[in-house]
mmCIF file of C-alpha atoms in Angstrom:
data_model
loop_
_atom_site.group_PDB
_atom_site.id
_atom_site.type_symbol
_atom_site.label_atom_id
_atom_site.label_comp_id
_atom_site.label_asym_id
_atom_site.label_seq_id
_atom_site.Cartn_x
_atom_site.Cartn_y
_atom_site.Cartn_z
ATOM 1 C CA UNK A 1 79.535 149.864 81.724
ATOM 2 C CA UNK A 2 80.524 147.102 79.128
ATOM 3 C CA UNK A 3 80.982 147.360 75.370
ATOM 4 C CA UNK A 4 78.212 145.687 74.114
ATOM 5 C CA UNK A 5 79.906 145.290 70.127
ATOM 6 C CA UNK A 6 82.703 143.534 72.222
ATOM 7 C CA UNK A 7 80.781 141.253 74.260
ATOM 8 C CA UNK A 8 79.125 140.062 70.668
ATOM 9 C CA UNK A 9 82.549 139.391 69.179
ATOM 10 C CA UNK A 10 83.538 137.971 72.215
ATOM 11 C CA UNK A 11 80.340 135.971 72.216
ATOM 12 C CA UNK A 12 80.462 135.203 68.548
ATOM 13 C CA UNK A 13 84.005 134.080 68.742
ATOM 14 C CA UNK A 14 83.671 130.870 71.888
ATOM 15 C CA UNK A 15 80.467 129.601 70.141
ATOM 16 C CA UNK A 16 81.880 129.536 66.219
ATOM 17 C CA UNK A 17 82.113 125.847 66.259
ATOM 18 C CA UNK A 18 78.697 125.698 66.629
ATOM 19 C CA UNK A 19 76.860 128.677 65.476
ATOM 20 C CA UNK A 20 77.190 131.619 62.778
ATOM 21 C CA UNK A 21 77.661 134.628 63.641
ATOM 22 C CA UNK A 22 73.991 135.630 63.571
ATOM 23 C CA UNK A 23 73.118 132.478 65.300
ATOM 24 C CA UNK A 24 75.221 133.799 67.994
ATOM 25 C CA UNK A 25 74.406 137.237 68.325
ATOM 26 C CA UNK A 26 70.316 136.363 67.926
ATOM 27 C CA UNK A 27 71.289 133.486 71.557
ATOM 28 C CA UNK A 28 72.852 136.629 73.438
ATOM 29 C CA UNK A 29 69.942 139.137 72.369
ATOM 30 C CA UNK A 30 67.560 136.186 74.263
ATOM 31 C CA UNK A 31 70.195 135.677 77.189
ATOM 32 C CA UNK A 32 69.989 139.383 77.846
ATOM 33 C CA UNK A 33 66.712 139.849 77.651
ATOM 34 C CA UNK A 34 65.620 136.283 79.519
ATOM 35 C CA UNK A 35 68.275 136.125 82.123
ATOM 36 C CA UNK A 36 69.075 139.829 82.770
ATOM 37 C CA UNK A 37 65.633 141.275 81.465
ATOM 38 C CA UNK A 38 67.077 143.910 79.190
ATOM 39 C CA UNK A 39 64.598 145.626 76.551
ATOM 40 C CA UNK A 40 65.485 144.075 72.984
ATOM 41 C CA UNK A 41 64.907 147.772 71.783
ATOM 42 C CA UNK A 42 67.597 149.429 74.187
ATOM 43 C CA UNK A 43 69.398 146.348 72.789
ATOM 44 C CA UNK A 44 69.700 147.096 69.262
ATOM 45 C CA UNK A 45 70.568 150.851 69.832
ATOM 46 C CA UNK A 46 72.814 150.814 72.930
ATOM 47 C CA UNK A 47 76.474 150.268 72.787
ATOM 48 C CA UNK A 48 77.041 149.991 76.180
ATOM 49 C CA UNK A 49 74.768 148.516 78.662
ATOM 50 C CA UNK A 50 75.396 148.193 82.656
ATOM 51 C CA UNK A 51 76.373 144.544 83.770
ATOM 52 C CA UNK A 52 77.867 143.704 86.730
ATOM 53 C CA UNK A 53 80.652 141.333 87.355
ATOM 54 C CA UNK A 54 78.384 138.552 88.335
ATOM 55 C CA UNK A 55 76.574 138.780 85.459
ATOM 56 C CA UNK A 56 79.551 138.733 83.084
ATOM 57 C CA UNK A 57 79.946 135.747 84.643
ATOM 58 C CA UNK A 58 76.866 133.975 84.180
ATOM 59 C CA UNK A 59 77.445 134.945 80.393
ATOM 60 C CA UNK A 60 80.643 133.406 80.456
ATOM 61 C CA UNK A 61 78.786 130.027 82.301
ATOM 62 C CA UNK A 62 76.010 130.250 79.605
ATOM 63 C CA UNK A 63 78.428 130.369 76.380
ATOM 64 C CA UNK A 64 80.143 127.283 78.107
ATOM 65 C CA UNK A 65 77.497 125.153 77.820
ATOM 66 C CA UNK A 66 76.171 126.089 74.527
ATOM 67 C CA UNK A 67 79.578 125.749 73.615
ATOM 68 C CA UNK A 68 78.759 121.678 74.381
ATOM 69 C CA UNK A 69 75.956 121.516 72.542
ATOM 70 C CA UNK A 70 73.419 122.252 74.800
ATOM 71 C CA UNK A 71 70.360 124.170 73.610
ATOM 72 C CA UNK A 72 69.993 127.437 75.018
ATOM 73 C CA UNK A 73 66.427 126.665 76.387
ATOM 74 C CA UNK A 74 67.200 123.743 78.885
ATOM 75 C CA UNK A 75 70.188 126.096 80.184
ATOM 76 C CA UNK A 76 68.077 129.100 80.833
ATOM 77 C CA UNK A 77 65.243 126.590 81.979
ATOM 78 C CA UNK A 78 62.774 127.632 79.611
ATOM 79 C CA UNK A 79 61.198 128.937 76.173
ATOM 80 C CA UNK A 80 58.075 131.075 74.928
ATOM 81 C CA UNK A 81 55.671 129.134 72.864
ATOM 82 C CA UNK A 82 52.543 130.513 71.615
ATOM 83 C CA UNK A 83 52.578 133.649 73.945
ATOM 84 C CA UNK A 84 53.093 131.105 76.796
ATOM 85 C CA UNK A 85 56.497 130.796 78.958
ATOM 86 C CA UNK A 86 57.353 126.701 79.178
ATOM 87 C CA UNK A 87 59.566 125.393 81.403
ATOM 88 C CA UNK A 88 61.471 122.753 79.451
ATOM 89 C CA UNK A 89 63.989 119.882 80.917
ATOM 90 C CA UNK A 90 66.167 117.394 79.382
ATOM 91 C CA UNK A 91 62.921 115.210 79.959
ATOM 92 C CA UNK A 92 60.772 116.829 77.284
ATOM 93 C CA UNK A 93 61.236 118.153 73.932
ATOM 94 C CA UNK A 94 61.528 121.781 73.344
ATOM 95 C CA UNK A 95 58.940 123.181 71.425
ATOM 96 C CA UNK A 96 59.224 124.130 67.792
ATOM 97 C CA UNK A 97 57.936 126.664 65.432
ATOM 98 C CA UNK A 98 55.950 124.554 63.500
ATOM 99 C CA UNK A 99 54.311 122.874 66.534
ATOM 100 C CA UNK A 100 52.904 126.406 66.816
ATOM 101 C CA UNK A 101 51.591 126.414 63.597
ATOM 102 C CA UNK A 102 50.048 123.730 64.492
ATOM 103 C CA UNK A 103 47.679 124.927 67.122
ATOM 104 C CA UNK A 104 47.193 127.824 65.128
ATOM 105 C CA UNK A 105 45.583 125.737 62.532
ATOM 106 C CA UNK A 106 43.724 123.662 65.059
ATOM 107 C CA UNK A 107 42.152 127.112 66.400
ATOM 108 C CA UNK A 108 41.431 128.126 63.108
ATOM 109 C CA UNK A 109 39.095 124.764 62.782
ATOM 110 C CA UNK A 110 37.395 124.588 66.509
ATOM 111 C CA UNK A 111 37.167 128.591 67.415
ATOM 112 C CA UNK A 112 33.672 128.630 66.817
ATOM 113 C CA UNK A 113 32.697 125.671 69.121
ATOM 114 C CA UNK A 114 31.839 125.500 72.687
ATOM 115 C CA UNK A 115 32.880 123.372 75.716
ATOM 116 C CA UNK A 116 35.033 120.769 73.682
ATOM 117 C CA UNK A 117 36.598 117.737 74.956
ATOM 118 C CA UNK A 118 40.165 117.452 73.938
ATOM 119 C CA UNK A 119 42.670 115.007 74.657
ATOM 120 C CA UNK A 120 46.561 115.607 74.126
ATOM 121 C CA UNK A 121 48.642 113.028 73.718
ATOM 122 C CA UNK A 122 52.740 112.219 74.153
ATOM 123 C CA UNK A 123 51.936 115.607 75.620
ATOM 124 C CA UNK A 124 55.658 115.844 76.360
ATOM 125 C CA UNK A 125 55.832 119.734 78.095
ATOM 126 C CA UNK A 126 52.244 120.195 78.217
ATOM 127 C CA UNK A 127 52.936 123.222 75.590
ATOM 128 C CA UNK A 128 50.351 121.965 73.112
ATOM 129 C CA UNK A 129 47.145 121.354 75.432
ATOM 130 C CA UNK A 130 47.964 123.797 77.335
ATOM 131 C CA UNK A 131 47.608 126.638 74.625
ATOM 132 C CA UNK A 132 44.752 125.106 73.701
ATOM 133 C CA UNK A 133 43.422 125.714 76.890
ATOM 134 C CA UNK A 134 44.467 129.202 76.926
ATOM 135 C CA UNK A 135 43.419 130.339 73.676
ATOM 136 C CA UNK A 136 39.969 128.436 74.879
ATOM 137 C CA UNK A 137 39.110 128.433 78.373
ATOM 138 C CA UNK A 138 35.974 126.955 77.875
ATOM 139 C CA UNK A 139 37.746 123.864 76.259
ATOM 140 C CA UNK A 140 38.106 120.906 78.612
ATOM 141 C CA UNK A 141 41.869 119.712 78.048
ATOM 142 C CA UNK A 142 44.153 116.691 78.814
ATOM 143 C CA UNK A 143 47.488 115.750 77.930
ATOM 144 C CA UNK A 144 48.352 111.958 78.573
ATOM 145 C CA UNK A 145 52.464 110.813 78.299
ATOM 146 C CA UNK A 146 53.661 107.757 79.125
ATOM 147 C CA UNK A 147 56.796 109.390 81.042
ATOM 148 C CA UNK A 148 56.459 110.735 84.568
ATOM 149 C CA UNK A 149 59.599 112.575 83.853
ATOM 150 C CA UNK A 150 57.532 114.420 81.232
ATOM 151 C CA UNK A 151 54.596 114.693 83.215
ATOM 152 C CA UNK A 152 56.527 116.585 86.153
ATOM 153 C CA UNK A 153 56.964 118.898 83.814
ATOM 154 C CA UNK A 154 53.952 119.467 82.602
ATOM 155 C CA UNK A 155 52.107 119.647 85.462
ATOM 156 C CA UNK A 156 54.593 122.552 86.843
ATOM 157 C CA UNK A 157 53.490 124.572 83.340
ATOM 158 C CA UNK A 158 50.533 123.821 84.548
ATOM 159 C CA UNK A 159 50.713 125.346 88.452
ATOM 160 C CA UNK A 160 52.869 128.160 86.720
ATOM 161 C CA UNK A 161 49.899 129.317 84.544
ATOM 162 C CA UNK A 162 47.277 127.743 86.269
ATOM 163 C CA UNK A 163 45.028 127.377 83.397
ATOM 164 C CA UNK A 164 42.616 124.233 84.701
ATOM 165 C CA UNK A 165 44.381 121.305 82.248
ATOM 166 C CA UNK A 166 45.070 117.910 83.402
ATOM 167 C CA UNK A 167 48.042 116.051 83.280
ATOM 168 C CA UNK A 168 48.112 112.149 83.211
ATOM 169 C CA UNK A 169 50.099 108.770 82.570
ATOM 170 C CA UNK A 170 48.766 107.141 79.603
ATOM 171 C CA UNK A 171 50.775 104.781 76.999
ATOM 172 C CA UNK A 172 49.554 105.956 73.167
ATOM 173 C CA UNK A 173 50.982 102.662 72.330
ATOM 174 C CA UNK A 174 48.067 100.982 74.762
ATOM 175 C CA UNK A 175 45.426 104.135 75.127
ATOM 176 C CA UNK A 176 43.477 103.588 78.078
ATOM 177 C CA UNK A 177 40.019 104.662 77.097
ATOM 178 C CA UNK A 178 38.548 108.022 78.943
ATOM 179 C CA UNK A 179 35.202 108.446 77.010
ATOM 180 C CA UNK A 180 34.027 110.411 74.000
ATOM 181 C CA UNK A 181 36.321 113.262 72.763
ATOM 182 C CA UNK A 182 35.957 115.875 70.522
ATOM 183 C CA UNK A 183 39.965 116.939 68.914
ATOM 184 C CA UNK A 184 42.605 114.605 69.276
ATOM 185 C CA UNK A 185 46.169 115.856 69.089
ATOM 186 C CA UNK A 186 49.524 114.535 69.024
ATOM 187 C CA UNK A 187 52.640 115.533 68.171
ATOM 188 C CA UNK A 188 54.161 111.876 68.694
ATOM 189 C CA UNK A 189 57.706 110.768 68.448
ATOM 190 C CA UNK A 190 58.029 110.577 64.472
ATOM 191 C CA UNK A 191 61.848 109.703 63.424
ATOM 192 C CA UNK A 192 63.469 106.664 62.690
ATOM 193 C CA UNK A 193 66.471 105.609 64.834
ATOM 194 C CA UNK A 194 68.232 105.599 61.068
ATOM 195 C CA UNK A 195 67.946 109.224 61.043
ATOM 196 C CA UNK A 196 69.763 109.640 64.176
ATOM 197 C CA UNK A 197 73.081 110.496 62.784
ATOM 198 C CA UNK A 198 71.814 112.861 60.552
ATOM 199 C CA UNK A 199 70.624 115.110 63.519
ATOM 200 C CA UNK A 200 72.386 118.062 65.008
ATOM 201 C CA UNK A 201 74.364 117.169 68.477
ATOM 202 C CA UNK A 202 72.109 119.830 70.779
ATOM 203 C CA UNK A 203 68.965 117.561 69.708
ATOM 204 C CA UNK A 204 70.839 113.967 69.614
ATOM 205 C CA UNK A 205 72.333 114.327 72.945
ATOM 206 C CA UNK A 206 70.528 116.149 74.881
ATOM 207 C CA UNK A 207 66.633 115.809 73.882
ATOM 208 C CA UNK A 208 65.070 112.434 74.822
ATOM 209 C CA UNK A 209 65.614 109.918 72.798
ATOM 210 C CA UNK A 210 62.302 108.763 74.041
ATOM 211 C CA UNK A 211 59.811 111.682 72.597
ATOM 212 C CA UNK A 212 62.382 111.687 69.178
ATOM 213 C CA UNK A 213 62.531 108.007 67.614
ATOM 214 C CA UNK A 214 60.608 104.913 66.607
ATOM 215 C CA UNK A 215 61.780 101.565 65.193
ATOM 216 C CA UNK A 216 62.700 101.800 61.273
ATOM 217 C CA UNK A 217 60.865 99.111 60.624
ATOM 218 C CA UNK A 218 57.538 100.608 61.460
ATOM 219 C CA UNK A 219 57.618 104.583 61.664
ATOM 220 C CA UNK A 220 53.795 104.997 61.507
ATOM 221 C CA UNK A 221 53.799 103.252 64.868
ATOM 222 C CA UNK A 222 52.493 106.115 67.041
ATOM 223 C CA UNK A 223 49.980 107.594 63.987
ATOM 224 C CA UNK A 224 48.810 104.222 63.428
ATOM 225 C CA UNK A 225 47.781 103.229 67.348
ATOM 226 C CA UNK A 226 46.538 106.943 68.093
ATOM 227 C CA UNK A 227 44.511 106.849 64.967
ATOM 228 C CA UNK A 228 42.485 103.487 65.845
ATOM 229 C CA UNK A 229 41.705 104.756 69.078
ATOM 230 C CA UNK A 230 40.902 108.211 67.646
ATOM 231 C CA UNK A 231 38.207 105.868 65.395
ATOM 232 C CA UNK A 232 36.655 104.023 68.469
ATOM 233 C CA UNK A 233 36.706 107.697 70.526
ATOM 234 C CA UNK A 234 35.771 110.689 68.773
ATOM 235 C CA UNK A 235 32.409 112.402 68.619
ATOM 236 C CA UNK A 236 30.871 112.727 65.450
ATOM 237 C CA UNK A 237 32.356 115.113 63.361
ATOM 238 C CA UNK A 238 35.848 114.965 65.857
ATOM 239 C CA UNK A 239 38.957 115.972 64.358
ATOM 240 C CA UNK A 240 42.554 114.132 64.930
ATOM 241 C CA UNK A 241 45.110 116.613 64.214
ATOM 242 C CA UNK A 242 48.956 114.991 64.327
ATOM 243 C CA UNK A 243 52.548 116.694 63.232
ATOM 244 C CA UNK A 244 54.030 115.283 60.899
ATOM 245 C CA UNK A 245 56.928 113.720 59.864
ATOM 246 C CA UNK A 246 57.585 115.027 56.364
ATOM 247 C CA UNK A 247 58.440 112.268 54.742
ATOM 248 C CA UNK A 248 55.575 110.159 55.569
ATOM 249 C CA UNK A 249 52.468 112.411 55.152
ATOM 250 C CA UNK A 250 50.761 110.525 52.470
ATOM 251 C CA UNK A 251 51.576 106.842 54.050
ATOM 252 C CA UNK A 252 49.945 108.240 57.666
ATOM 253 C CA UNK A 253 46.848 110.097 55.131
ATOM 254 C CA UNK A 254 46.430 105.961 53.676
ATOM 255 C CA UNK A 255 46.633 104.946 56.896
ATOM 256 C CA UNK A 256 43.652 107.223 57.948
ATOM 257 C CA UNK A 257 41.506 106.824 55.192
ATOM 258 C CA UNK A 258 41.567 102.654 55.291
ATOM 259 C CA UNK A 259 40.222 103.505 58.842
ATOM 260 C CA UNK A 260 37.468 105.519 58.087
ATOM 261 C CA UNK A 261 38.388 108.993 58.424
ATOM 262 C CA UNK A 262 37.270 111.844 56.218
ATOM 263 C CA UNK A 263 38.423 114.965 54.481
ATOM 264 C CA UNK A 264 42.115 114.453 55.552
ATOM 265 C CA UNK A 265 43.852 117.308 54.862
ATOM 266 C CA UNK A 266 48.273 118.012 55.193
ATOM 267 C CA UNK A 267 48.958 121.197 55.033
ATOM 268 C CA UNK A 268 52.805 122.526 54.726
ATOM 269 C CA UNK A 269 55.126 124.489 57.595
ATOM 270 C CA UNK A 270 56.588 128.150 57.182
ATOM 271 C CA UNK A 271 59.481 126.030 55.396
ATOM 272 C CA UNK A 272 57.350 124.341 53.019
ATOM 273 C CA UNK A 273 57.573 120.566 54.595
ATOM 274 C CA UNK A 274 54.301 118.262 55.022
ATOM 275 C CA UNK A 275 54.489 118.928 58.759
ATOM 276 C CA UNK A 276 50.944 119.031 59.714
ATOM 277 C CA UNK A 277 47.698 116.891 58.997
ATOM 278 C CA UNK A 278 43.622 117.253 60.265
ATOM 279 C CA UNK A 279 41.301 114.549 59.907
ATOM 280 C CA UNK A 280 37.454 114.341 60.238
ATOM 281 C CA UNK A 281 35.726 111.196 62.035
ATOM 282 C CA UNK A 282 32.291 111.511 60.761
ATOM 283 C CA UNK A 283 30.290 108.181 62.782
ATOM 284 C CA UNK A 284 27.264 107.994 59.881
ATOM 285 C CA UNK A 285 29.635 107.246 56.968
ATOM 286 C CA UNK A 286 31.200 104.083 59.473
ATOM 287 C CA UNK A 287 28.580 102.944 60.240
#
């Protein structure tokens, strides 16, 4: 049996240079639990639990790499997002908190409708199209990405939980047109490469720089081109839903409205940043 207050100080101790002590403690609660499938609950009332040798081990070999930099979820190989387990790679971003806020406010707006087409794009993981698709399974859902790194990934979500979404190649920055939609989503690479430096090391060097950063000169680059083809493709009464970046909500709401859209709406995270916005394409007030 091993002292489980000493393997937290322990713990605590190799990744200080990094992470507080809570931040530390809260990483070994999800190693134990992810890689060695103890009960959080025994967890927080045992103080000794049963690991072998090996294990120890692959404790030690997981504290070494965080102790790089490297974020927790690519070493175990994935991460939980809305109820879902994602595999995640260095090829894809890891999803965020507020990315499920996001398609909790999207299933707050389309809940009530039936068979919807909805198209995903810089679907990176497949995470957000393919909670979609679970939460409806009557939805018809796509996620395009322009990286077949990215797309490898997603499409082995997509075997894992087999729920019927489609994963293809498609450049936001030159949409190839598929028809008529219904919701258009996209969580697009949002930060200027002036930024960078200003970023924590596990994201800089480690997340790709692809799915991350756009030119300074022009950071509504991805809103802008998935916004004009959200005018030419939505249904009447479609809705474009895009993350945000926080500091350019109400320059990516102009940008909507000069193209036609309606009842635009940005709506803060859990933290209080302008991290999320919906949009209405209504076809009889552009025409």
């Amino acid at each position: 049996m091993s002292d489980l207050k000493e393997i937290f100080t322990n713990w605590a101790n190799q990744l200080s240079d990094l992470y507080s002590e809570r931040e530390a403690r809260n990483i070994l609660l999800l190693a134990l639990e992810d890689v060695f499938e103890f009960k959080r609950s025994i967890l927080l009332v045992s103080r000794e639990i049963d690991l072998s040798e090996e294990q120890l081990e692959r404790l030690t070999q997981i504290s070494s790499r965080l102790k790089t930099g490297e974020p927790y979820q690519y070493i175990v190989g994935f991460t939980y997002f809305d109820d879902l387990k994602i595999h995640v790679a260095p090829g894809v971003l890891i999803p965020r908190p507020e990315t499920e806020e996001l398609v909790s406010w999207i299933q707050e707006t389309v809940s009530d409708q039936k068979n919807l087409k909805v198209e995903d794009w810089c679907t990176g993981s497949g995470c957000i199209a393919l909670a979609i698709k679970n939460r409806n399974p009557h939805f018809e859902v796509i996620g395009y990405d322009i990286s077949e790194e990215a797309l490898e990934i997603s499409r082995f979500n997509e075997k894992e939980l087999n729920l019927g979404v489609g994963f293809e190649i498609n450049d936001a920055l030159e949409p190839r047109n598929n028809g008529r939609v219904d919701v258009i989503i996209s969580n697009p690479p949002y930060i200027p490469w002036k930024e960078k430096d200003q970023m924590h090391q596990n994201v800089t060097e480690f997340e790709p720089d692809l799915a991350l950063f756009v030119p300074n000169e022009d950071p509504l680059l991805f809103y802008r081109n998935i916004a004009e083809y959200a005018a030419m493709n939505l249904n009447d009464h479609g809705y474009l839903f895009f993350e945000l970046h926080e500091d350019f909500g109400s320059e990516t709401k102009a940008v909507l409205e000069d193209l036609g859209f309606s009842s635009i709406e940005i709506k803060e995270d859990l933290q209080g940043k302008n991290r999320m916005l919906k949009a209405e394409w209504k076809v009889s007030s552009n025409q």
